[in-house]
Amino acid sequence: MQNAKEAQGPELARQATALAVVMAVTVGEVFLNLWFRVRVEEKAVPGHRDSLLKDLNVRIPLHHKLKHWPSRYLSAPLDLNSGAGGEFVKLKSLRNSIVHFTSSHESIELAGVTIHGLADTSAYDSLSSKQAVWALQTAENFVAEIFRLADIAEKEIPNALHAWAGKPPAV
């Protein structure tokens, strides 16, 4: 995030922001994998361990984890339309538009060079350092929301974020 703010020029800022977006989603998914793995072992609910291990072994998509794991292993589903869950879904969509861009079947010729297929990089082209900050905050808020769904007391969430995400509690 700091690199995106301090980048020398818009292209370097876009590169740093793209990396921040990709990493924020990746970190969110890694957190889900690790935290739920620990959670099912600690709670020892019959069937939960085997169910989670099956999902991890077949490498289910992130959206499946977001949609099913909180309601299956915690007290309530994660709201994927608003709040921290909805923002994380938006972040994932932005990541997908950067990483899985589309290309056309058009061909253009410029100065004697023919280019077959044009990539739509508009999502990447519109990135700004503000989105890097948003990506970090979105990932942190997402992790905090998982803690809330796990019935962790609100006053303990800063400590849980410190333990799991390295974010020091505010003084």
JSON list of N, CA and C in Angstrom, two decimals, residues 75-153:
[
{"chain": "A", "resi": 75, "resn": "SER", "atom": "N", "xyz": [-21.54, -19.30, 13.39]},
{"chain": "A", "resi": 75, "resn": "SER", "atom": "CA", "xyz": [-22.89, -19.05, 13.89]},
{"chain": "A", "resi": 75, "resn": "SER", "atom": "C", "xyz": [-23.85, -18.52, 12.84]},
{"chain": "A", "resi": 76, "resn": "ALA", "atom": "N", "xyz": [-23.34, -17.99, 11.73]},
{"chain": "A", "resi": 76, "resn": "ALA", "atom": "CA", "xyz": [-24.22, -17.35, 10.74]},
{"chain": "A", "resi": 76, "resn": "ALA", "atom": "C", "xyz": [-23.51, -17.26, 9.40]},
{"chain": "A", "resi": 77, "resn": "PRO", "atom": "N", "xyz": [-24.28, -17.05, 8.33]},
{"chain": "A", "resi": 77, "resn": "PRO", "atom": "CA", "xyz": [-23.65, -16.86, 7.02]},
{"chain": "A", "resi": 77, "resn": "PRO", "atom": "C", "xyz": [-22.98, -15.49, 6.93]},
{"chain": "A", "resi": 78, "resn": "LEU", "atom": "N", "xyz": [-22.02, -15.39, 6.04]},
{"chain": "A", "resi": 78, "resn": "LEU", "atom": "CA", "xyz": [-21.38, -14.11, 5.73]},
{"chain": "A", "resi": 78, "resn": "LEU", "atom": "C", "xyz": [-22.24, -13.40, 4.69]},
{"chain": "A", "resi": 79, "resn": "ASP", "atom": "N", "xyz": [-22.62, -12.16, 4.96]},
{"chain": "A", "resi": 79, "resn": "ASP", "atom": "CA", "xyz": [-23.41, -11.38, 4.01]},
{"chain": "A", "resi": 79, "resn": "ASP", "atom": "C", "xyz": [-22.50, -10.98, 2.85]},
{"chain": "A", "resi": 80, "resn": "LEU", "atom": "N", "xyz": [-22.76, -11.54, 1.69]},
{"chain": "A", "resi": 80, "resn": "LEU", "atom": "CA", "xyz": [-21.92, -11.27, 0.52]},
{"chain": "A", "resi": 80, "resn": "LEU", "atom": "C", "xyz": [-22.44, -10.11, -0.31]},
{"chain": "A", "resi": 81, "resn": "ASN", "atom": "N", "xyz": [-23.52, -9.48, 0.12]},
{"chain": "A", "resi": 81, "resn": "ASN", "atom": "CA", "xyz": [-24.11, -8.37, -0.64]},
{"chain": "A", "resi": 81, "resn": "ASN", "atom": "C", "xyz": [-23.84, -7.01, -0.02]},
{"chain": "A", "resi": 82, "resn": "SER", "atom": "N", "xyz": [-23.48, -6.97, 1.25]},
{"chain": "A", "resi": 82, "resn": "SER", "atom": "CA", "xyz": [-23.21, -5.69, 1.91]},
{"chain": "A", "resi": 82, "resn": "SER", "atom": "C", "xyz": [-22.21, -5.90, 3.03]},
{"chain": "A", "resi": 83, "resn": "GLY", "atom": "N", "xyz": [-21.80, -4.81, 3.64]},
{"chain": "A", "resi": 83, "resn": "GLY", "atom": "CA", "xyz": [-20.86, -4.88, 4.75]},
{"chain": "A", "resi": 83, "resn": "GLY", "atom": "C", "xyz": [-19.51, -5.42, 4.33]},
{"chain": "A", "resi": 84, "resn": "ALA", "atom": "N", "xyz": [-18.79, -5.98, 5.29]},
{"chain": "A", "resi": 84, "resn": "ALA", "atom": "CA", "xyz": [-17.43, -6.46, 5.03]},
{"chain": "A", "resi": 84, "resn": "ALA", "atom": "C", "xyz": [-17.40, -7.59, 4.00]},
{"chain": "A", "resi": 85, "resn": "GLY", "atom": "N", "xyz": [-18.39, -8.47, 4.04]},
{"chain": "A", "resi": 85, "resn": "GLY", "atom": "CA", "xyz": [-18.45, -9.55, 3.06]},
{"chain": "A", "resi": 85, "resn": "GLY", "atom": "C", "xyz": [-18.70, -9.03, 1.66]},
{"chain": "A", "resi": 86, "resn": "GLY", "atom": "N", "xyz": [-19.62, -8.09, 1.52]},
{"chain": "A", "resi": 86, "resn": "GLY", "atom": "CA", "xyz": [-19.91, -7.49, 0.22]},
{"chain": "A", "resi": 86, "resn": "GLY", "atom": "C", "xyz": [-18.72, -6.74, -0.35]},
{"chain": "A", "resi": 87, "resn": "GLU", "atom": "N", "xyz": [-18.01, -6.02, 0.51]},
{"chain": "A", "resi": 87, "resn": "GLU", "atom": "CA", "xyz": [-16.82, -5.29, 0.06]},
{"chain": "A", "resi": 87, "resn": "GLU", "atom": "C", "xyz": [-15.73, -6.26, -0.38]},
{"chain": "A", "resi": 88, "resn": "PHE", "atom": "N", "xyz": [-15.59, -7.38, 0.34]},
{"chain": "A", "resi": 88, "resn": "PHE", "atom": "CA", "xyz": [-14.57, -8.36, -0.06]},
{"chain": "A", "resi": 88, "resn": "PHE", "atom": "C", "xyz": [-14.93, -8.98, -1.41]},
{"chain": "A", "resi": 89, "resn": "VAL", "atom": "N", "xyz": [-16.20, -9.22, -1.65]},
{"chain": "A", "resi": 89, "resn": "VAL", "atom": "CA", "xyz": [-16.64, -9.74, -2.95]},
{"chain": "A", "resi": 89, "resn": "VAL", "atom": "C", "xyz": [-16.31, -8.72, -4.05]},
{"chain": "A", "resi": 90, "resn": "LYS", "atom": "N", "xyz": [-16.52, -7.43, -3.79]},
{"chain": "A", "resi": 90, "resn": "LYS", "atom": "CA", "xyz": [-16.14, -6.39, -4.76]},
{"chain": "A", "resi": 90, "resn": "LYS", "atom": "C", "xyz": [-14.64, -6.39, -5.01]},
{"chain": "A", "resi": 91, "resn": "LEU", "atom": "N", "xyz": [-13.87, -6.56, -3.94]},
{"chain": "A", "resi": 91, "resn": "LEU", "atom": "CA", "xyz": [-12.41, -6.62, -4.08]},
{"chain": "A", "resi": 91, "resn": "LEU", "atom": "C", "xyz": [-12.01, -7.82, -4.92]},
{"chain": "A", "resi": 92, "resn": "LYS", "atom": "N", "xyz": [-12.64, -8.95, -4.67]},
{"chain": "A", "resi": 92, "resn": "LYS", "atom": "CA", "xyz": [-12.37, -10.16, -5.46]},
{"chain": "A", "resi": 92, "resn": "LYS", "atom": "C", "xyz": [-12.72, -9.94, -6.93]},
{"chain": "A", "resi": 93, "resn": "SER", "atom": "N", "xyz": [-13.81, -9.24, -7.19]},
{"chain": "A", "resi": 93, "resn": "SER", "atom": "CA", "xyz": [-14.21, -8.94, -8.57]},
{"chain": "A", "resi": 93, "resn": "SER", "atom": "C", "xyz": [-13.19, -8.03, -9.25]},
{"chain": "A", "resi": 94, "resn": "LEU", "atom": "N", "xyz": [-12.68, -7.04, -8.50]},
{"chain": "A", "resi": 94, "resn": "LEU", "atom": "CA", "xyz": [-11.64, -6.17, -9.06]},
{"chain": "A", "resi": 94, "resn": "LEU", "atom": "C", "xyz": [-10.39, -6.98, -9.36]},
{"chain": "A", "resi": 95, "resn": "ARG", "atom": "N", "xyz": [-10.00, -7.84, -8.43]},
{"chain": "A", "resi": 95, "resn": "ARG", "atom": "CA", "xyz": [-8.84, -8.71, -8.67]},
{"chain": "A", "resi": 95, "resn": "ARG", "atom": "C", "xyz": [-9.05, -9.55, -9.92]},
{"chain": "A", "resi": 96, "resn": "ASN", "atom": "N", "xyz": [-10.24, -10.14, -10.04]},
{"chain": "A", "resi": 96, "resn": "ASN", "atom": "CA", "xyz": [-10.52, -10.97, -11.21]},
{"chain": "A", "resi": 96, "resn": "ASN", "atom": "C", "xyz": [-10.46, -10.18, -12.50]},
{"chain": "A", "resi": 97, "resn": "SER", "atom": "N", "xyz": [-10.93, -8.94, -12.48]},
{"chain": "A", "resi": 97, "resn": "SER", "atom": "CA", "xyz": [-10.90, -8.13, -13.71]},
{"chain": "A", "resi": 97, "resn": "SER", "atom": "C", "xyz": [-9.47, -7.75, -14.09]},
{"chain": "A", "resi": 98, "resn": "ILE", "atom": "N", "xyz": [-8.58, -7.70, -13.12]},
{"chain": "A", "resi": 98, "resn": "ILE", "atom": "CA", "xyz": [-7.17, -7.41, -13.40]},
{"chain": "A", "resi": 98, "resn": "ILE", "atom": "C", "xyz": [-6.46, -8.66, -13.89]},
{"chain": "A", "resi": 99, "resn": "VAL", "atom": "N", "xyz": [-6.67, -9.77, -13.20]},
{"chain": "A", "resi": 99, "resn": "VAL", "atom": "CA", "xyz": [-5.95, -11.00, -13.48]},
{"chain": "A", "resi": 99, "resn": "VAL", "atom": "C", "xyz": [-6.54, -11.77, -14.65]},
{"chain": "A", "resi": 100, "resn": "HIS", "atom": "N", "xyz": [-7.86, -11.81, -14.74]},
{"chain": "A", "resi": 100, "resn": "HIS", "atom": "CA", "xyz": [-8.55, -12.59, -15.77]},
{"chain": "A", "resi": 100, "resn": "HIS", "atom": "C", "xyz": [-9.19, -11.65, -16.79]},
{"chain": "A", "resi": 101, "resn": "PHE", "atom": "N", "xyz": [-8.39, -10.74, -17.33]},
{"chain": "A", "resi": 101, "resn": "PHE", "atom": "CA", "xyz": [-8.94, -9.79, -18.30]},
{"chain": "A", "resi": 101, "resn": "PHE", "atom": "C", "xyz": [-9.44, -10.51, -19.54]},
{"chain": "A", "resi": 102, "resn": "THR", "atom": "N", "xyz": [-10.30, -9.85, -20.28]},
{"chain": "A", "resi": 102, "resn": "THR", "atom": "CA", "xyz": [-10.85, -10.44, -21.50]},
{"chain": "A", "resi": 102, "resn": "THR", "atom": "C", "xyz": [-10.10, -9.91, -22.72]},
{"chain": "A", "resi": 103, "resn": "SER", "atom": "N", "xyz": [-10.15, -10.68, -23.77]},
{"chain": "A", "resi": 103, "resn": "SER", "atom": "CA", "xyz": [-9.56, -10.21, -25.02]},
{"chain": "A", "resi": 103, "resn": "SER", "atom": "C", "xyz": [-10.56, -10.44, -26.15]},
{"chain": "A", "resi": 104, "resn": "SER", "atom": "N", "xyz": [-10.41, -9.63, -27.16]},
{"chain": "A", "resi": 104, "resn": "SER", "atom": "CA", "xyz": [-11.33, -9.70, -28.30]},
{"chain": "A", "resi": 104, "resn": "SER", "atom": "C", "xyz": [-10.70, -10.52, -29.42]},
{"chain": "A", "resi": 105, "resn": "HIS", "atom": "N", "xyz": [-11.48, -10.72, -30.46]},
{"chain": "A", "resi": 105, "resn": "HIS", "atom": "CA", "xyz": [-10.98, -11.43, -31.63]},
{"chain": "A", "resi": 105, "resn": "HIS", "atom": "C", "xyz": [-10.66, -10.46, -32.76]},
{"chain": "A", "resi": 106, "resn": "GLU", "atom": "N", "xyz": [-10.60, -9.18, -32.40]},
{"chain": "A", "resi": 106, "resn": "GLU", "atom": "CA", "xyz": [-10.30, -8.16, -33.39]},
{"chain": "A", "resi": 106, "resn": "GLU", "atom": "C", "xyz": [-8.82, -8.18, -33.76]},
{"chain": "A", "resi": 107, "resn": "SER", "atom": "N", "xyz": [-8.54, -7.67, -34.92]},
{"chain": "A", "resi": 107, "resn": "SER", "atom": "CA", "xyz": [-7.16, -7.47, -35.34]},
{"chain": "A", "resi": 107, "resn": "SER", "atom": "C", "xyz": [-7.01, -6.03, -35.79]},
{"chain": "A", "resi": 108, "resn": "ILE", "atom": "N", "xyz": [-5.90, -5.43, -35.43]},
{"chain": "A", "resi": 108, "resn": "ILE", "atom": "CA", "xyz": [-5.62, -4.08, -35.91]},
{"chain": "A", "resi": 108, "resn": "ILE", "atom": "C", "xyz": [-4.21, -4.06, -36.48]},
{"chain": "A", "resi": 109, "resn": "GLU", "atom": "N", "xyz": [-4.02, -3.12, -37.39]},
{"chain": "A", "resi": 109, "resn": "GLU", "atom": "CA", "xyz": [-2.69, -2.97, -37.99]},
{"chain": "A", "resi": 109, "resn": "GLU", "atom": "C", "xyz": [-2.23, -1.54, -37.73]},
{"chain": "A", "resi": 110, "resn": "LEU", "atom": "N", "xyz": [-1.04, -1.44, -37.17]},
{"chain": "A", "resi": 110, "resn": "LEU", "atom": "CA", "xyz": [-0.43, -0.15, -36.89]},
{"chain": "A", "resi": 110, "resn": "LEU", "atom": "C", "xyz": [1.00, -0.16, -37.42]},
{"chain": "A", "resi": 111, "resn": "ALA", "atom": "N", "xyz": [1.30, 0.77, -38.28]},
{"chain": "A", "resi": 111, "resn": "ALA", "atom": "CA", "xyz": [2.65, 0.92, -38.83]},
{"chain": "A", "resi": 111, "resn": "ALA", "atom": "C", "xyz": [3.21, -0.40, -39.35]},
{"chain": "A", "resi": 112, "resn": "GLY", "atom": "N", "xyz": [2.38, -1.14, -40.05]},
{"chain": "A", "resi": 112, "resn": "GLY", "atom": "CA", "xyz": [2.83, -2.38, -40.66]},
{"chain": "A", "resi": 112, "resn": "GLY", "atom": "C", "xyz": [2.85, -3.58, -39.72]},
{"chain": "A", "resi": 113, "resn": "VAL", "atom": "N", "xyz": [2.45, -3.41, -38.48]},
{"chain": "A", "resi": 113, "resn": "VAL", "atom": "CA", "xyz": [2.42, -4.51, -37.52]},
{"chain": "A", "resi": 113, "resn": "VAL", "atom": "C", "xyz": [0.96, -4.85, -37.25]},
{"chain": "A", "resi": 114, "resn": "THR", "atom": "N", "xyz": [0.63, -6.14, -37.37]},
{"chain": "A", "resi": 114, "resn": "THR", "atom": "CA", "xyz": [-0.73, -6.58, -37.10]},
{"chain": "A", "resi": 114, "resn": "THR", "atom": "C", "xyz": [-0.80, -7.21, -35.72]},
{"chain": "A", "resi": 115, "resn": "ILE", "atom": "N", "xyz": [-1.80, -6.77, -34.96]},
{"chain": "A", "resi": 115, "resn": "ILE", "atom": "CA", "xyz": [-2.03, -7.32, -33.63]},
{"chain": "A", "resi": 115, "resn": "ILE", "atom": "C", "xyz": [-3.35, -8.07, -33.67]},
{"chain": "A", "resi": 116, "resn": "HIS", "atom": "N", "xyz": [-3.31, -9.35, -33.32]},
{"chain": "A", "resi": 116, "resn": "HIS", "atom": "CA", "xyz": [-4.51, -10.19, -33.30]},
{"chain": "A", "resi": 116, "resn": "HIS", "atom": "C", "xyz": [-4.98, -10.34, -31.86]},
{"chain": "A", "resi": 117, "resn": "GLY", "atom": "N", "xyz": [-6.18, -9.88, -31.59]},
{"chain": "A", "resi": 117, "resn": "GLY", "atom": "CA", "xyz": [-6.75, -9.98, -30.24]},
{"chain": "A", "resi": 117, "resn": "GLY", "atom": "C", "xyz": [-6.30, -8.82, -29.38]},
{"chain": "A", "resi": 118, "resn": "LEU", "atom": "N", "xyz": [-7.26, -8.08, -28.87]},
{"chain": "A", "resi": 118, "resn": "LEU", "atom": "CA", "xyz": [-6.97, -6.93, -28.01]},
{"chain": "A", "resi": 118, "resn": "LEU", "atom": "C", "xyz": [-7.43, -7.23, -26.60]},
{"chain": "A", "resi": 119, "resn": "ALA", "atom": "N", "xyz": [-6.59, -6.97, -25.63]},
{"chain": "A", "resi": 119, "resn": "ALA", "atom": "CA", "xyz": [-6.93, -7.21, -24.23]},
{"chain": "A", "resi": 119, "resn": "ALA", "atom": "C", "xyz": [-7.65, -6.00, -23.65]},
{"chain": "A", "resi": 120, "resn": "ASP", "atom": "N", "xyz": [-8.70, -6.27, -22.87]},
{"chain": "A", "resi": 120, "resn": "ASP", "atom": "CA", "xyz": [-9.39, -5.20, -22.17]},
{"chain": "A", "resi": 120, "resn": "ASP", "atom": "C", "xyz": [-8.69, -5.00, -20.82]},
{"chain": "A", "resi": 121, "resn": "THR", "atom": "N", "xyz": [-7.91, -3.97, -20.74]},
{"chain": "A", "resi": 121, "resn": "THR", "atom": "CA", "xyz": [-7.17, -3.67, -19.51]},
{"chain": "A", "resi": 121, "resn": "THR", "atom": "C", "xyz": [-7.74, -2.45, -18.80]},
{"chain": "A", "resi": 122, "resn": "SER", "atom": "N", "xyz": [-9.00, -2.14, -19.06]},
{"chain": "A", "resi": 122, "resn": "SER", "atom": "CA", "xyz": [-9.59, -0.93, -18.49]},
{"chain": "A", "resi": 122, "resn": "SER", "atom": "C", "xyz": [-9.61, -0.95, -16.96]},
{"chain": "A", "resi": 123, "resn": "ALA", "atom": "N", "xyz": [-9.83, -2.12, -16.35]},
{"chain": "A", "resi": 123, "resn": "ALA", "atom": "CA", "xyz": [-9.82, -2.19, -14.88]},
{"chain": "A", "resi": 123, "resn": "ALA", "atom": "C", "xyz": [-8.43, -1.84, -14.35]},
{"chain": "A", "resi": 124, "resn": "TYR", "atom": "N", "xyz": [-7.41, -2.38, -14.99]},
{"chain": "A", "resi": 124, "resn": "TYR", "atom": "CA", "xyz": [-6.04, -2.06, -14.58]},
{"chain": "A", "resi": 124, "resn": "TYR", "atom": "C", "xyz": [-5.73, -0.59, -14.84]},
{"chain": "A", "resi": 125, "resn": "ASP", "atom": "N", "xyz": [-6.12, -0.10, -16.00]},
{"chain": "A", "resi": 125, "resn": "ASP", "atom": "CA", "xyz": [-5.82, 1.29, -16.37]},
{"chain": "A", "resi": 125, "resn": "ASP", "atom": "C", "xyz": [-6.45, 2.30, -15.43]},
{"chain": "A", "resi": 126, "resn": "SER", "atom": "N", "xyz": [-7.55, 1.93, -14.78]},
{"chain": "A", "resi": 126, "resn": "SER", "atom": "CA", "xyz": [-8.25, 2.88, -13.92]},
{"chain": "A", "resi": 126, "resn": "SER", "atom": "C", "xyz": [-7.83, 2.79, -12.45]},
{"chain": "A", "resi": 127, "resn": "LEU", "atom": "N", "xyz": [-6.85, 1.94, -12.13]},
{"chain": "A", "resi": 127, "resn": "LEU", "atom": "CA", "xyz": [-6.41, 1.80, -10.74]},
{"chain": "A", "resi": 127, "resn": "LEU", "atom": "C", "xyz": [-5.75, 3.07, -10.21]},
{"chain": "A", "resi": 128, "resn": "SER", "atom": "N", "xyz": [-5.98, 3.33, -8.92]},
{"chain": "A", "resi": 128, "resn": "SER", "atom": "CA", "xyz": [-5.31, 4.46, -8.25]},
{"chain": "A", "resi": 128, "resn": "SER", "atom": "C", "xyz": [-4.83, 3.99, -6.88]},
{"chain": "A", "resi": 129, "resn": "SER", "atom": "N", "xyz": [-3.95, 4.76, -6.28]},
{"chain": "A", "resi": 129, "resn": "SER", "atom": "CA", "xyz": [-3.41, 4.38, -4.97]},
{"chain": "A", "resi": 129, "resn": "SER", "atom": "C", "xyz": [-4.50, 4.31, -3.90]},
{"chain": "A", "resi": 130, "resn": "LYS", "atom": "N", "xyz": [-5.60, 5.02, -4.10]},
{"chain": "A", "resi": 130, "resn": "LYS", "atom": "CA", "xyz": [-6.71, 4.94, -3.13]},
{"chain": "A", "resi": 130, "resn": "LYS", "atom": "C", "xyz": [-7.25, 3.51, -3.06]},
{"chain": "A", "resi": 131, "resn": "GLN", "atom": "N", "xyz": [-7.23, 2.81, -4.19]},
{"chain": "A", "resi": 131, "resn": "GLN", "atom": "CA", "xyz": [-7.71, 1.43, -4.20]},
{"chain": "A", "resi": 131, "resn": "GLN", "atom": "C", "xyz": [-6.77, 0.50, -3.44]},
{"chain": "A", "resi": 132, "resn": "ALA", "atom": "N", "xyz": [-5.50, 0.84, -3.37]},
{"chain": "A", "resi": 132, "resn": "ALA", "atom": "CA", "xyz": [-4.57, 0.03, -2.57]},
{"chain": "A", "resi": 132, "resn": "ALA", "atom": "C", "xyz": [-4.93, 0.13, -1.10]},
{"chain": "A", "resi": 133, "resn": "VAL", "atom": "N", "xyz": [-5.23, 1.34, -0.65]},
{"chain": "A", "resi": 133, "resn": "VAL", "atom": "CA", "xyz": [-5.64, 1.55, 0.75]},
{"chain": "A", "resi": 133, "resn": "VAL", "atom": "C", "xyz": [-6.95, 0.81, 1.00]},
{"chain": "A", "resi": 134, "resn": "TRP", "atom": "N", "xyz": [-7.90, 0.95, 0.08]},
{"chain": "A", "resi": 134, "resn": "TRP", "atom": "CA", "xyz": [-9.19, 0.27, 0.20]},
{"chain": "A", "resi": 134, "resn": "TRP", "atom": "C", "xyz": [-9.00, -1.25, 0.26]},
{"chain": "A", "resi": 135, "resn": "ALA", "atom": "N", "xyz": [-8.09, -1.79, -0.55]},
{"chain": "A", "resi": 135, "resn": "ALA", "atom": "CA", "xyz": [-7.87, -3.24, -0.57]},
{"chain": "A", "resi": 135, "resn": "ALA", "atom": "C", "xyz": [-7.40, -3.73, 0.80]},
{"chain": "A", "resi": 136, "resn": "LEU", "atom": "N", "xyz": [-6.45, -3.04, 1.40]},
{"chain": "A", "resi": 136, "resn": "LEU", "atom": "CA", "xyz": [-5.95, -3.43, 2.71]},
{"chain": "A", "resi": 136, "resn": "LEU", "atom": "C", "xyz": [-7.06, -3.34, 3.76]},
{"chain": "A", "resi": 137, "resn": "GLN", "atom": "N", "xyz": [-7.77, -2.24, 3.77]},
{"chain": "A", "resi": 137, "resn": "GLN", "atom": "CA", "xyz": [-8.85, -2.06, 4.75]},
{"chain": "A", "resi": 137, "resn": "GLN", "atom": "C", "xyz": [-9.96, -3.09, 4.55]},
{"chain": "A", "resi": 138, "resn": "THR", "atom": "N", "xyz": [-10.25, -3.39, 3.31]},
{"chain": "A", "resi": 138, "resn": "THR", "atom": "CA", "xyz": [-11.29, -4.39, 3.01]},
{"chain": "A", "resi": 138, "resn": "THR", "atom": "C", "xyz": [-10.88, -5.76, 3.52]},
{"chain": "A", "resi": 139, "resn": "ALA", "atom": "N", "xyz": [-9.63, -6.15, 3.31]},
{"chain": "A", "resi": 139, "resn": "ALA", "atom": "CA", "xyz": [-9.16, -7.45, 3.80]},
{"chain": "A", "resi": 139, "resn": "ALA", "atom": "C", "xyz": [-9.20, -7.50, 5.32]},
{"chain": "A", "resi": 140, "resn": "GLU", "atom": "N", "xyz": [-8.76, -6.42, 5.98]},
{"chain": "A", "resi": 140, "resn": "GLU", "atom": "CA", "xyz": [-8.79, -6.38, 7.44]},
{"chain": "A", "resi": 140, "resn": "GLU", "atom": "C", "xyz": [-10.23, -6.44, 7.97]},
{"chain": "A", "resi": 141, "resn": "ASN", "atom": "N", "xyz": [-11.12, -5.70, 7.35]},
{"chain": "A", "resi": 141, "resn": "ASN", "atom": "CA", "xyz": [-12.53, -5.71, 7.77]},
{"chain": "A", "resi": 141, "resn": "ASN", "atom": "C", "xyz": [-13.17, -7.08, 7.55]},
{"chain": "A", "resi": 142, "resn": "PHE", "atom": "N", "xyz": [-12.78, -7.74, 6.48]},
{"chain": "A", "resi": 142, "resn": "PHE", "atom": "CA", "xyz": [-13.28, -9.08, 6.18]},
{"chain": "A", "resi": 142, "resn": "PHE", "atom": "C", "xyz": [-12.86, -10.06, 7.28]},
{"chain": "A", "resi": 143, "resn": "VAL", "atom": "N", "xyz": [-11.59, -10.03, 7.65]},
{"chain": "A", "resi": 143, "resn": "VAL", "atom": "CA", "xyz": [-11.10, -10.91, 8.71]},
{"chain": "A", "resi": 143, "resn": "VAL", "atom": "C", "xyz": [-11.83, -10.61, 10.01]},
{"chain": "A", "resi": 144, "resn": "ALA", "atom": "N", "xyz": [-12.01, -9.33, 10.33]},
{"chain": "A", "resi": 144, "resn": "ALA", "atom": "CA", "xyz": [-12.73, -8.96, 11.55]},
{"chain": "A", "resi": 144, "resn": "ALA", "atom": "C", "xyz": [-14.17, -9.48, 11.52]},
{"chain": "A", "resi": 145, "resn": "GLU", "atom": "N", "xyz": [-14.80, -9.45, 10.36]},
{"chain": "A", "resi": 145, "resn": "GLU", "atom": "CA", "xyz": [-16.17, -9.95, 10.25]},
{"chain": "A", "resi": 145, "resn": "GLU", "atom": "C", "xyz": [-16.24, -11.46, 10.48]},
{"chain": "A", "resi": 146, "resn": "ILE", "atom": "N", "xyz": [-15.25, -12.20, 10.01]},
{"chain": "A", "resi": 146, "resn": "ILE", "atom": "CA", "xyz": [-15.21, -13.64, 10.29]},
{"chain": "A", "resi": 146, "resn": "ILE", "atom": "C", "xyz": [-15.11, -13.85, 11.80]},
{"chain": "A", "resi": 147, "resn": "PHE", "atom": "N", "xyz": [-14.30, -13.04, 12.48]},
{"chain": "A", "resi": 147, "resn": "PHE", "atom": "CA", "xyz": [-14.22, -13.15, 13.94]},
{"chain": "A", "resi": 147, "resn": "PHE", "atom": "C", "xyz": [-15.57, -12.87, 14.59]},
{"chain": "A", "resi": 148, "resn": "ARG", "atom": "N", "xyz": [-16.28, -11.87, 14.10]},
{"chain": "A", "resi": 148, "resn": "ARG", "atom": "CA", "xyz": [-17.61, -11.57, 14.65]},
{"chain": "A", "resi": 148, "resn": "ARG", "atom": "C", "xyz": [-18.56, -12.76, 14.47]},
{"chain": "A", "resi": 149, "resn": "LEU", "atom": "N", "xyz": [-18.52, -13.35, 13.29]},
{"chain": "A", "resi": 149, "resn": "LEU", "atom": "CA", "xyz": [-19.38, -14.51, 13.03]},
{"chain": "A", "resi": 149, "resn": "LEU", "atom": "C", "xyz": [-19.02, -15.69, 13.92]},
{"chain": "A", "resi": 150, "resn": "ALA", "atom": "N", "xyz": [-17.78, -15.71, 14.38]},
{"chain": "A", "resi": 150, "resn": "ALA", "atom": "CA", "xyz": [-17.32, -16.77, 15.28]},
{"chain": "A", "resi": 150, "resn": "ALA", "atom": "C", "xyz": [-17.63, -16.43, 16.74]},
{"chain": "A", "resi": 151, "resn": "ASP", "atom": "N", "xyz": [-18.41, -15.36, 16.93]},
{"chain": "A", "resi": 151, "resn": "ASP", "atom": "CA", "xyz": [-18.80, -14.91, 18.27]},
{"chain": "A", "resi": 151, "resn": "ASP", "atom": "C", "xyz": [-17.63, -14.47, 19.14]},
{"chain": "A", "resi": 152, "resn": "ILE", "atom": "N", "xyz": [-16.59, -13.94, 18.50]},
{"chain": "A", "resi": 152, "resn": "ILE", "atom": "CA", "xyz": [-15.50, -13.33, 19.26]},
{"chain": "A", "resi": 152, "resn": "ILE", "atom": "C", "xyz": [-16.00, -11.96, 19.70]},
{"chain": "A", "resi": 153, "resn": "ALA", "atom": "N", "xyz": [-15.82, -11.65, 20.97]},
{"chain": "A", "resi": 153, "resn": "ALA", "atom": "CA", "xyz": [-16.30, -10.38, 21.53]},
{"chain": "A", "resi": 153, "resn": "ALA", "atom": "C", "xyz": [-15.66, -9.20, 20.79]}
]
